[in-house]
Coordinates of C-alpha atoms in Angstrom, one line a residue:
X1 CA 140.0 264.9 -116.3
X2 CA 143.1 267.0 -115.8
X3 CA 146.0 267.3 -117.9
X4 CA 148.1 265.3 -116.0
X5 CA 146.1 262.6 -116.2
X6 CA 145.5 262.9 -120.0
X7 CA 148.9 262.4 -120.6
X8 CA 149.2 259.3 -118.8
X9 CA 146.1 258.0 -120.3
X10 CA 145.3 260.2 -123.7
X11 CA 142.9 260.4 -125.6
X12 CA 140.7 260.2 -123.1
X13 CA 138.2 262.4 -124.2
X14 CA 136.3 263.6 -121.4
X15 CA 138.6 266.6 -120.1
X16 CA 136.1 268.4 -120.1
X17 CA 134.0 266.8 -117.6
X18 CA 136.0 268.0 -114.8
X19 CA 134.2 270.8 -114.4
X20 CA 131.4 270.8 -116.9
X21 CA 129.2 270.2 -113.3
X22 CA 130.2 273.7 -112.3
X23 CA 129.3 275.2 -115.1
X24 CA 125.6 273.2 -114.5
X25 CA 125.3 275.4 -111.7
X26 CA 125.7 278.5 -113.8
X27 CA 122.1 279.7 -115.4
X28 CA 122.1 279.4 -119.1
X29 CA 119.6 280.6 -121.8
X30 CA 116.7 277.6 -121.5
X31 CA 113.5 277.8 -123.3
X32 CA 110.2 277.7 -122.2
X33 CA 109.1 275.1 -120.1
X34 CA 106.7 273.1 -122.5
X35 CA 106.2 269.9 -120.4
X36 CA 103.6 271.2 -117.6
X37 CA 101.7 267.6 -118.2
X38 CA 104.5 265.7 -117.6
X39 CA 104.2 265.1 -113.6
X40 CA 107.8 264.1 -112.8
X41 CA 106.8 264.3 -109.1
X42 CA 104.4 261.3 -109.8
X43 CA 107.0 259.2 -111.0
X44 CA 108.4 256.3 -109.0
X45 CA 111.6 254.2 -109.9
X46 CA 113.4 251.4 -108.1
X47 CA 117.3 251.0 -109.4
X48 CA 118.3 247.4 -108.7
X49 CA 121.7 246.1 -108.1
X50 CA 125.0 247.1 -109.8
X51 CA 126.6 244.8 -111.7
X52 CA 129.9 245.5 -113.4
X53 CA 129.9 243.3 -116.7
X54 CA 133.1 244.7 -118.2
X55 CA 136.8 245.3 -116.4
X56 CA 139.1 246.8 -115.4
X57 CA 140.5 248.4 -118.2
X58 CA 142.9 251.1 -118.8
X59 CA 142.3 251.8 -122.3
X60 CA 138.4 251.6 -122.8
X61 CA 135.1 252.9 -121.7
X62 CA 135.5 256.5 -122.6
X63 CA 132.6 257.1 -123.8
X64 CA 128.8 256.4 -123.4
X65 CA 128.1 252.6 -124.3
X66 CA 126.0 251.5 -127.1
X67 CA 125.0 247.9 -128.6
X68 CA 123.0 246.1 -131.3
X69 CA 121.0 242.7 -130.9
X70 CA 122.4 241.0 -134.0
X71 CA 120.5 238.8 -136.8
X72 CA 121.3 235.7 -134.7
X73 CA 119.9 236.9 -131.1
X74 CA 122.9 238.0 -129.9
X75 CA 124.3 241.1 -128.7
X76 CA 127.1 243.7 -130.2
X77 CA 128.3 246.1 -127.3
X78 CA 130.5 249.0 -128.4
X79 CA 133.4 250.8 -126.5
X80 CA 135.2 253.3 -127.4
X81 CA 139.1 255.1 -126.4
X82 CA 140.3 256.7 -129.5
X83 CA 139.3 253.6 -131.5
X84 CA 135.9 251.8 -130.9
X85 CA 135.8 248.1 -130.2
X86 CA 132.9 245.3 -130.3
X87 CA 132.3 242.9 -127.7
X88 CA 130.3 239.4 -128.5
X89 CA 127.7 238.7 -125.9
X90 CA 124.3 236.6 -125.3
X91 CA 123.1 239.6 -123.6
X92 CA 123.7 242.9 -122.3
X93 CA 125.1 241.5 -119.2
X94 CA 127.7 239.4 -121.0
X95 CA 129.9 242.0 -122.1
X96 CA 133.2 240.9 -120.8
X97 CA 134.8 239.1 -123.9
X98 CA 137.5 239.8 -126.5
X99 CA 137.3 242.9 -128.2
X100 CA 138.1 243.6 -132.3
X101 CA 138.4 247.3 -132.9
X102 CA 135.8 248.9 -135.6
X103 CA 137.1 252.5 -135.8
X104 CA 140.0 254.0 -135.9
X105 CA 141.6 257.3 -135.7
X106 CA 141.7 258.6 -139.2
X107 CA 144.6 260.1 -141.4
X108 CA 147.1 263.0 -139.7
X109 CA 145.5 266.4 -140.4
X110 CA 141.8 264.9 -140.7
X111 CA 139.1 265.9 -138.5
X112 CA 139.2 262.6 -136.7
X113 CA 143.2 261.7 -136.3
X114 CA 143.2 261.9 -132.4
X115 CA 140.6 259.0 -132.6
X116 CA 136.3 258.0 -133.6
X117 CA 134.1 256.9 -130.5
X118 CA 131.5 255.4 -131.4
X119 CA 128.0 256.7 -129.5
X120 CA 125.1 255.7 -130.9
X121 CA 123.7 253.1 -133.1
X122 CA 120.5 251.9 -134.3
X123 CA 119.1 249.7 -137.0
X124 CA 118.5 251.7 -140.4
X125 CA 116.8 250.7 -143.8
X126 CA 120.8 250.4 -145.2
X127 CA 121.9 248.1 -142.1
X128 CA 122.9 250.3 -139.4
X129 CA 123.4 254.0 -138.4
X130 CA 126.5 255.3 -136.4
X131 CA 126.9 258.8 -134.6
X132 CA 130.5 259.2 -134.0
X133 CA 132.3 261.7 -131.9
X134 CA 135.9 263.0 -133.5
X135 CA 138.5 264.5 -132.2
X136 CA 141.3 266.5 -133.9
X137 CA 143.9 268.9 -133.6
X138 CA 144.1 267.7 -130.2
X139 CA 147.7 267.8 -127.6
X140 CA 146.1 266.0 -124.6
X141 CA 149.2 266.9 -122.5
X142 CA 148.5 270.6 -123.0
X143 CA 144.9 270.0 -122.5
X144 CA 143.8 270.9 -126.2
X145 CA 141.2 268.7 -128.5
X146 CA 138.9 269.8 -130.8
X147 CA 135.4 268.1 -130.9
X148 CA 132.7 267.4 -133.3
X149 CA 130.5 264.7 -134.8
X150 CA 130.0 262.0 -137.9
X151 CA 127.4 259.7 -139.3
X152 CA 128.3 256.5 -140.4
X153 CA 126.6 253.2 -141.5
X154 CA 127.9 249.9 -141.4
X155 CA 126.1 246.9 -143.5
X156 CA 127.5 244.3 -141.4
X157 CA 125.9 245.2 -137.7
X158 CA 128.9 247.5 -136.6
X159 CA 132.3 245.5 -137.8
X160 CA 132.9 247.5 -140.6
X161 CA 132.1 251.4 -141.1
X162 CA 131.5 253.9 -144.1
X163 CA 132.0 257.3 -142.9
X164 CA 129.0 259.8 -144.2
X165 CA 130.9 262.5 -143.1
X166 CA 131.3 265.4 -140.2
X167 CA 127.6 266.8 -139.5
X168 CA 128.0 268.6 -136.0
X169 CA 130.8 271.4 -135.6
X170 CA 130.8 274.2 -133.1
X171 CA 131.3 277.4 -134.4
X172 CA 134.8 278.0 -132.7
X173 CA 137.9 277.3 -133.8
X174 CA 140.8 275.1 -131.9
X175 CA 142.6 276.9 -129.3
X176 CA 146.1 276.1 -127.8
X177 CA 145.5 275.2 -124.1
X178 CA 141.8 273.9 -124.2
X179 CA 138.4 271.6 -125.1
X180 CA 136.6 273.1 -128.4
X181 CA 133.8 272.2 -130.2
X182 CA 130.8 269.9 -130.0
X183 CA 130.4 266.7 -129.3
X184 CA 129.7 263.5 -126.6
X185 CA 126.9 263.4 -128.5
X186 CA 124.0 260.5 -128.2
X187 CA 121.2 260.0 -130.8
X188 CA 117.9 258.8 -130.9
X189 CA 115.4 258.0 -133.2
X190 CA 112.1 260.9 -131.8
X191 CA 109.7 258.7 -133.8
X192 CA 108.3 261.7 -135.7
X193 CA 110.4 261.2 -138.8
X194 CA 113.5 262.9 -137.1
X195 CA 117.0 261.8 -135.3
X196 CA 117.7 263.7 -132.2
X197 CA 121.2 264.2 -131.0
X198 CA 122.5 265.9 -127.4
X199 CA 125.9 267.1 -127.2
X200 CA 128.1 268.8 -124.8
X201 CA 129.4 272.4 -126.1
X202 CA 132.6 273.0 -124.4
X203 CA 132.2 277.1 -124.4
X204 CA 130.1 276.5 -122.0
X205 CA 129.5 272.9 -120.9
X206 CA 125.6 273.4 -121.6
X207 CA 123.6 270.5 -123.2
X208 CA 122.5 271.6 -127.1
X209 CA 120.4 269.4 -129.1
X210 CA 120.5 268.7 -133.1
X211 CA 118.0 267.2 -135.0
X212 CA 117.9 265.8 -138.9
X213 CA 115.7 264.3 -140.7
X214 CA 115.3 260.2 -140.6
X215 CA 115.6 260.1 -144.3
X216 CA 118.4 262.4 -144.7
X217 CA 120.5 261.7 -141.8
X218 CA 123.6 263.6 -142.9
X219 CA 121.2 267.1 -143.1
X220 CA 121.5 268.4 -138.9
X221 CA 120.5 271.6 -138.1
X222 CA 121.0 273.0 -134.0
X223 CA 117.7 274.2 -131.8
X224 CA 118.5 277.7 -131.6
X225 CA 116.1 280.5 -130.3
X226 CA 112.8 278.5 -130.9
X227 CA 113.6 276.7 -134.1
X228 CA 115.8 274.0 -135.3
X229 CA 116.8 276.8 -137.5
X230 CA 121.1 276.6 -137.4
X231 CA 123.0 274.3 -139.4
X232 CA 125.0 271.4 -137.6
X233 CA 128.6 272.7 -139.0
X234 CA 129.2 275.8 -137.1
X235 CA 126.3 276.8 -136.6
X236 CA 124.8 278.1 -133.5
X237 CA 122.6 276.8 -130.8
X238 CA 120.6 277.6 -127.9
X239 CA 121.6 275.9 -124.5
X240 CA 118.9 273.5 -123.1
X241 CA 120.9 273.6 -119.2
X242 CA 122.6 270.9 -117.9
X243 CA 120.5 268.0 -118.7
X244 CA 123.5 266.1 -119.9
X245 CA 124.0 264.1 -122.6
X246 CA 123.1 260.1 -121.6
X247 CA 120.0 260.4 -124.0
X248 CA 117.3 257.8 -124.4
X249 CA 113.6 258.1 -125.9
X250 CA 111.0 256.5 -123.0
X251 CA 108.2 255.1 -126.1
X252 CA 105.3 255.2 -123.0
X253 CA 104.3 258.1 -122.7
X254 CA 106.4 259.5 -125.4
X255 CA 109.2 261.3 -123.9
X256 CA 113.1 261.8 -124.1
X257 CA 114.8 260.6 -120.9
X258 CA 118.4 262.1 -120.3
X259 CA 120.7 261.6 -117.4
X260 CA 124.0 263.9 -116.1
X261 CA 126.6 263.1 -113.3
X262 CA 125.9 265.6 -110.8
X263 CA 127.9 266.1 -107.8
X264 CA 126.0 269.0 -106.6
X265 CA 122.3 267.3 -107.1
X266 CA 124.4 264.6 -105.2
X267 CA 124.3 261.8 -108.3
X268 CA 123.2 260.8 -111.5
X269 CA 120.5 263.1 -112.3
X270 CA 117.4 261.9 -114.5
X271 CA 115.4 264.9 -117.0
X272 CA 112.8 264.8 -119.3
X273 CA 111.0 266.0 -122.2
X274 CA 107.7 265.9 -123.8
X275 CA 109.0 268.3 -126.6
X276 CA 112.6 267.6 -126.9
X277 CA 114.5 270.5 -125.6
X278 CA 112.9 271.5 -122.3
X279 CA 113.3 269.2 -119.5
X280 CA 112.1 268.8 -115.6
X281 CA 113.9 267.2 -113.2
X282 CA 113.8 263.9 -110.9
X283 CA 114.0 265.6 -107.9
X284 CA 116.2 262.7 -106.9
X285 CA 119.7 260.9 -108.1
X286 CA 118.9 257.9 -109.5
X287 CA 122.1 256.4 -107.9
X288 CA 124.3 258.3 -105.5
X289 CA 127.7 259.9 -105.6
X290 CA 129.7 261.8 -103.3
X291 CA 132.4 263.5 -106.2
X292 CA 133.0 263.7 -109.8
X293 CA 137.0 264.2 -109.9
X294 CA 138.4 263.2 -113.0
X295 CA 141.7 263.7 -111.5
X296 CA 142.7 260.1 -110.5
X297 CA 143.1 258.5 -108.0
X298 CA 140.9 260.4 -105.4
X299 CA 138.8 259.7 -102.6
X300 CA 135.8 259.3 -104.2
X301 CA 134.6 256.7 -107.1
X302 CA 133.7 258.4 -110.9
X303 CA 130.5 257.8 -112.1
X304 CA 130.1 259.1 -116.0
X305 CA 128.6 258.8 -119.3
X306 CA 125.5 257.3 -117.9
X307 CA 122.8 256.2 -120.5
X308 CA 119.8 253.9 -120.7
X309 CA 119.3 250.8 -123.3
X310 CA 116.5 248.3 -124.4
X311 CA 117.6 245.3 -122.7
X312 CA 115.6 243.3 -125.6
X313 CA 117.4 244.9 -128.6
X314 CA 120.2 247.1 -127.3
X315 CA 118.8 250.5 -128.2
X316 CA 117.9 253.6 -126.4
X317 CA 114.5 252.9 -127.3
X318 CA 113.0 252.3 -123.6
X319 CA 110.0 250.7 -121.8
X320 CA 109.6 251.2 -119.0
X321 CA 111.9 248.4 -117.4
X322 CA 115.5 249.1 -119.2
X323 CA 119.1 249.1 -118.2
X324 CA 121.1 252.2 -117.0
X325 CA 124.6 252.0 -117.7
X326 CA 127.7 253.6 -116.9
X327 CA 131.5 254.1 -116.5
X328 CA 132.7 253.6 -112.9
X329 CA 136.1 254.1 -111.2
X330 CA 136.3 253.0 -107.5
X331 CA 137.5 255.2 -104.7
X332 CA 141.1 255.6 -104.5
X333 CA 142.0 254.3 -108.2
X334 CA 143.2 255.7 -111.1
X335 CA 142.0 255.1 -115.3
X336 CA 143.3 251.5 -115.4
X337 CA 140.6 250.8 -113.3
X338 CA 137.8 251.1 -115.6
X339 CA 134.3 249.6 -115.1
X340 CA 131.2 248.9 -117.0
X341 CA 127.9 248.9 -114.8
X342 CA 124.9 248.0 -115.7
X343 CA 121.7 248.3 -113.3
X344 CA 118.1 247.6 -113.9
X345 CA 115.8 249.9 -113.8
X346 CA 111.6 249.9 -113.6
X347 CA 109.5 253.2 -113.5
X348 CA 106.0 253.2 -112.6
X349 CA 103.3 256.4 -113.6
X350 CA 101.2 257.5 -111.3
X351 CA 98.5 260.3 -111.1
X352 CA 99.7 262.3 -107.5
X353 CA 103.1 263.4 -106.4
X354 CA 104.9 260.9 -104.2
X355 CA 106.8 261.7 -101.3
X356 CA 109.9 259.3 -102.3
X357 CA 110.5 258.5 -105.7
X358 CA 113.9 257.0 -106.2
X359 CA 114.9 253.8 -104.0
X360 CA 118.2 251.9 -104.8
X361 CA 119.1 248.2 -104.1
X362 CA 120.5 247.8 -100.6
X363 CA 122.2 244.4 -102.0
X364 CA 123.5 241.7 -99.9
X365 CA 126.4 240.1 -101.5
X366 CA 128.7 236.7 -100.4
X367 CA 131.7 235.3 -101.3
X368 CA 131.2 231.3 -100.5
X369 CA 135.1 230.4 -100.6
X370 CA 135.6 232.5 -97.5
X371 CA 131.9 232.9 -96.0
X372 CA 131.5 236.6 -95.6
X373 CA 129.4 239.2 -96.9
X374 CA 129.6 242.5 -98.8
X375 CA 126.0 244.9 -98.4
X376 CA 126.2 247.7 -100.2
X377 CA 124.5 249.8 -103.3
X378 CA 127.3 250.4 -105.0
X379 CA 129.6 247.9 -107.7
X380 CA 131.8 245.6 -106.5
X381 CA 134.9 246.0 -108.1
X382 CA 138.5 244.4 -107.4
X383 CA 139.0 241.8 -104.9
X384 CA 135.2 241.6 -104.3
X385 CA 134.1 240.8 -108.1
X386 CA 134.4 237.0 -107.0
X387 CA 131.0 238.2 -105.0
X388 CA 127.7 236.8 -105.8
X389 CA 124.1 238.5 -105.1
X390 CA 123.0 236.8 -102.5
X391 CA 119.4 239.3 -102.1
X392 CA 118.1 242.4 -102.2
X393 CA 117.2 244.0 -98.6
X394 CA 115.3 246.6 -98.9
X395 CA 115.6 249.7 -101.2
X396 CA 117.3 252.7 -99.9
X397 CA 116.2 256.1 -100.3
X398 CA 119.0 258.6 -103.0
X399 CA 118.5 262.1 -100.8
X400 CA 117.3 262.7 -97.1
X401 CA 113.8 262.7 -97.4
X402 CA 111.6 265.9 -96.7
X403 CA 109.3 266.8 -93.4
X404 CA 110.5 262.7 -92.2
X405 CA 113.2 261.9 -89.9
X406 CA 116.0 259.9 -91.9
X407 CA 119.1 258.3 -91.1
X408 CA 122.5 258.9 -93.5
X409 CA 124.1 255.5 -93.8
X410 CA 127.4 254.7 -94.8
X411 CA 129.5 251.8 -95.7
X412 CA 132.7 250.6 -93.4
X413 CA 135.3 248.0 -94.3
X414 CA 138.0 246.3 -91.9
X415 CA 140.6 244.2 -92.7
X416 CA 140.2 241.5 -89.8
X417 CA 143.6 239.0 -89.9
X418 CA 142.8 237.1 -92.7
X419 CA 139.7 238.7 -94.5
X420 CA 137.7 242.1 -95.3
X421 CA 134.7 242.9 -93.1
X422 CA 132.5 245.3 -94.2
X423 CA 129.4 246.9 -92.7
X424 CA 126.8 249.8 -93.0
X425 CA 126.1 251.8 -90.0
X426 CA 124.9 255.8 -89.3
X427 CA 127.3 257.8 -91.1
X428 CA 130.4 259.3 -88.7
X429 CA 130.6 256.1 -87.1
X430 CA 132.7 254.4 -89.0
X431 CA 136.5 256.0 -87.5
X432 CA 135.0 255.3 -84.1
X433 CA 134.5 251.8 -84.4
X434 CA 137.8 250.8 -85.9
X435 CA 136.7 251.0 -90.0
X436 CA 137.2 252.9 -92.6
X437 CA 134.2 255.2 -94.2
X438 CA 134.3 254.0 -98.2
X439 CA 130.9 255.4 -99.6
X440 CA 127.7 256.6 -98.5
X441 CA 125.2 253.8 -98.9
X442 CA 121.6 255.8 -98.9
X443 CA 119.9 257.0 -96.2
X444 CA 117.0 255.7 -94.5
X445 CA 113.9 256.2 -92.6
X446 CA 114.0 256.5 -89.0
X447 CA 110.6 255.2 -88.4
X448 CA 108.8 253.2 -89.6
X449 CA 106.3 254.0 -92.8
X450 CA 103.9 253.1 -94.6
X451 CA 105.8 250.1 -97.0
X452 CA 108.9 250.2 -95.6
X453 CA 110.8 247.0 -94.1
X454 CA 113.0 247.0 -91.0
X455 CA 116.7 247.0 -91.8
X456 CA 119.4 245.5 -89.2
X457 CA 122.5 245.0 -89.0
X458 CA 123.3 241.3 -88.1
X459 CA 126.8 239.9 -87.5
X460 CA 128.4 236.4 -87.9
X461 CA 130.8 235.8 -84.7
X462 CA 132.4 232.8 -85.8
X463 CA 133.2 234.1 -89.2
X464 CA 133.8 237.5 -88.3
X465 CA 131.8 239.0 -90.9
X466 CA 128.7 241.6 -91.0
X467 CA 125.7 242.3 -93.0
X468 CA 122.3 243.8 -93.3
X469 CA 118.7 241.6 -93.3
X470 CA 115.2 242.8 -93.4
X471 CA 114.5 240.0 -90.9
X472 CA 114.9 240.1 -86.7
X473 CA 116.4 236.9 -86.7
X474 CA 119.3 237.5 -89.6
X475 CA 117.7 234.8 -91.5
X476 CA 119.6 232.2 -89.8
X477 CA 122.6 233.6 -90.8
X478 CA 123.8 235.1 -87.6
X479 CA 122.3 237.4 -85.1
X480 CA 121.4 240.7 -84.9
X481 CA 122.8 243.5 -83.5
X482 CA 120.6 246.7 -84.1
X483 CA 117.7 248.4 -86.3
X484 CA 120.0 250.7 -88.6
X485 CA 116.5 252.0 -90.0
X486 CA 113.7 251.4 -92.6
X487 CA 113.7 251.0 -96.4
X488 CA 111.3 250.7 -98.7
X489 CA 110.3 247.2 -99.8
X490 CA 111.6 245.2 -102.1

């Protein structure tokens, strides 16, 4: 975010983030390519709805989520502005409770006294282990923070925290007018006797990775030139590209799963790793974005810190059906209006490239008091979180599709006297027919293929409201007015 903005709302932590996309453009030192049998083009993954199960706030989410499944089959869900706060739950979808802060900033001078975010945590033989990012030395207003990372452990599943002390430092030093250090780390557990963290080094804005042993787990040392050979306080460290820092460990087949707000890949971008520090790409977003401005309000919603959990347990420990999660800020709104979103997610391996990959939730939302519907495959925040999911349509494809005719599709809201009406329709069509262009929905096919499931768009004349259905007749809902295109089946 810019400075402006950090003044209104400091600490937020993620200055940085501004333009750490435009350094991913930038090539950066990577190192060999190790994962020639992973066969990311065989992958297949369907992103179900969004579903915001925390806000708005103005002074949370700032930071990747995290959560435990307590002794009693409940859930802990962590986040973190400065200080960290727990939220009760039954599940990971119940998330919107009171909140009892867990971490504070420390003592004026210390390494920590702008504020601990919590990042990670996972059951260890002592209770549980904590990886904290720290911030010190820091004048939000002049955009200056200095970065790095602790362990701690807490004995009582997150309430209360002893602080191991600082184990990842960059080897700069604070500067007057800008983001040092290392941090934004997340850590997981590589299930070959070592934790694995992946932080953001703000030099650069390149992804480095720290490892230390699972018995020792104050003892980090940085990958750096072929070896996890550097020490985790100020030492130095090869960068692994722009893979983000969102980091999970898929158990089948074995691999670490990492995803990074992208503007320029068009979205949240999914990478992984058989050996830990070189990653392949999705070749598409897992969800779609159109902008990643941290300078608020703008024209376009803020997608960040995305990262994957266990919907079973809370870790990042993944099968593969798990949850991605992530902040969200809507079009046109500033930091008070701070989401949690949760999606599911479901891969599926296969043994040949696929020409689509990625399909998203084309959702079908109502409100009952007033009898009109929302489609879209993006979170309903606001005036529209009284909406209720009403059915999944089709899946919509994240990128135009190669060598097949596909149709852009964006979503258009009207205010009719008395009520919203939204609708999805070809994209540069909105302005013409009287609505407003809010987000781009997906794109679809233009034909029909092999399946895919029509998708029209149907209206309701007596109460002036539209939506999509895979079926000619609107489901009995009202009637329909044109094929928009085809999705894949849901």
């Amino acid at each position: 975010m810019r400075i402006e903005h950090m003044m209104r709302y400091a600490p937020l932590h993620a200055a940085g983030f501004a333009v750490m996309a435009f350094f991913g453009a930038v090539d950066a030192a990577e190192p060999e390519l190790a994962n020639s049998e992973i066969c990311v083009e065989c992958l297949q993954v369907r992103v179900g709805p969004p579903v915001v199960v925390r806000g708005p706030f103005p002074d949370e989410l700032d930071a990747t989520f995290t959560a435990l499944k307590l002794a009693n089959g409940s859930f802990r869900g962590f986040s973190a502005n400065g200080a960290t706060y727990a939220i009760e739950g039954a599940s990971l979808w119940d998330m919107a409770g009171a909140r009892q802060p867990v971490l504070q900033p420390g003592e004026p001078g210390s390494i920590n006294d702008c504020g601990r975010w919590l990042t990670s945590i996972m059951r260890s033989d002592d209770g549980a282990l904590g990886l904290v990012h720290q911030e010190a030395a820091c004048n939000y207003s002049q955009g200056r923070t200095d970065k790095s990372m602790a362990i701690a452990t807490s004995a009582d599943e997150g309430l209360t925290w002893t602080d191991l002390g600082t184990v990842i430092t960059g080897p700069d030093s604070p500067l007057p007018d800008r983001i040092t250090g290392e941090g934004d780390c997340t850590m997981i557990d590589g299930l070959d006797s070592y934790l694995y963290a992946y932080c953001l080094r703000n030099s650069d804005w390149q992804t480095i990775a720290a490892r230390a042993p699972a018995s020792d787990p104050t003892n980090w040392h940085k990958y750096y030139e072929g070896a996890w050979s550097e020490p985790g306080l100020e030492g130095k460290a090869t960068a692994i590209g722009f893979v983000g820092q969102g980091a999970a460990y898929l158990l089948e087949p074995g691999w670490v799963a990492v995803v990074a707000t992208d503007p320029w890949f068009g979205g949240l971008r999914l990478s992984l790793s058989k050996d830990k520090v070189s990653f392949v790409d999705l070749k598409e977003p897992l969800v779609v974005i159109e902008g990643s401005d941290w300078e608020r309000p703008a024209a376009t919603g803020l997608v960040a810190y995305g990262t994957m959990l266990n919907p079973d347990n809370g870790s990042n420990a993944i099968n593969r059906h798990f949850l991605l999660s992530y902040l969200y800020v809507p079009p046109d709104e500033g930091f008070e209006s701070r989401y949690l979103v949760h999606h599911e997610v479901s891969l599926a391996f296969g043994d040949r490239p696929i020409p689509v990959q990625v399909g998203t939730a084309l959702t079908r939302w109502s409100d009952p008091k007033h009898e009109i519907y929302v489609t879209s495959t993006g979170p309903l925040t606001g005036d529209r979180l009284v909406f209720r999911r009403d059915k999944t349509v089709a899946y919509m494809l994240t990128g135009a599709p190669e060598g097949v005719a596909s149709i852009k599709v964006a979503e258009c809201s009207s205010d009719w006297p008395g009520h919203l009406d939204h609708t999805i329709a070809e994209d540069g069509s909105c302005k013409a027919n009287g609505y407003v262009r809010e987000r781009t929905a997906g794109w679809l096919f233009a034909a029909e293929q092999t399946g895919s499931v029509p998708v029209y768009r149907c209206v309701n004349a007596t109460a002036r409201t539209h939506f999509a259905s895979n079926a000619p007749d609107c489901e009995g809902l009202g009637s329909m007015e044109f094929l928009l295109g085809y999705g894949l089946a849901p």
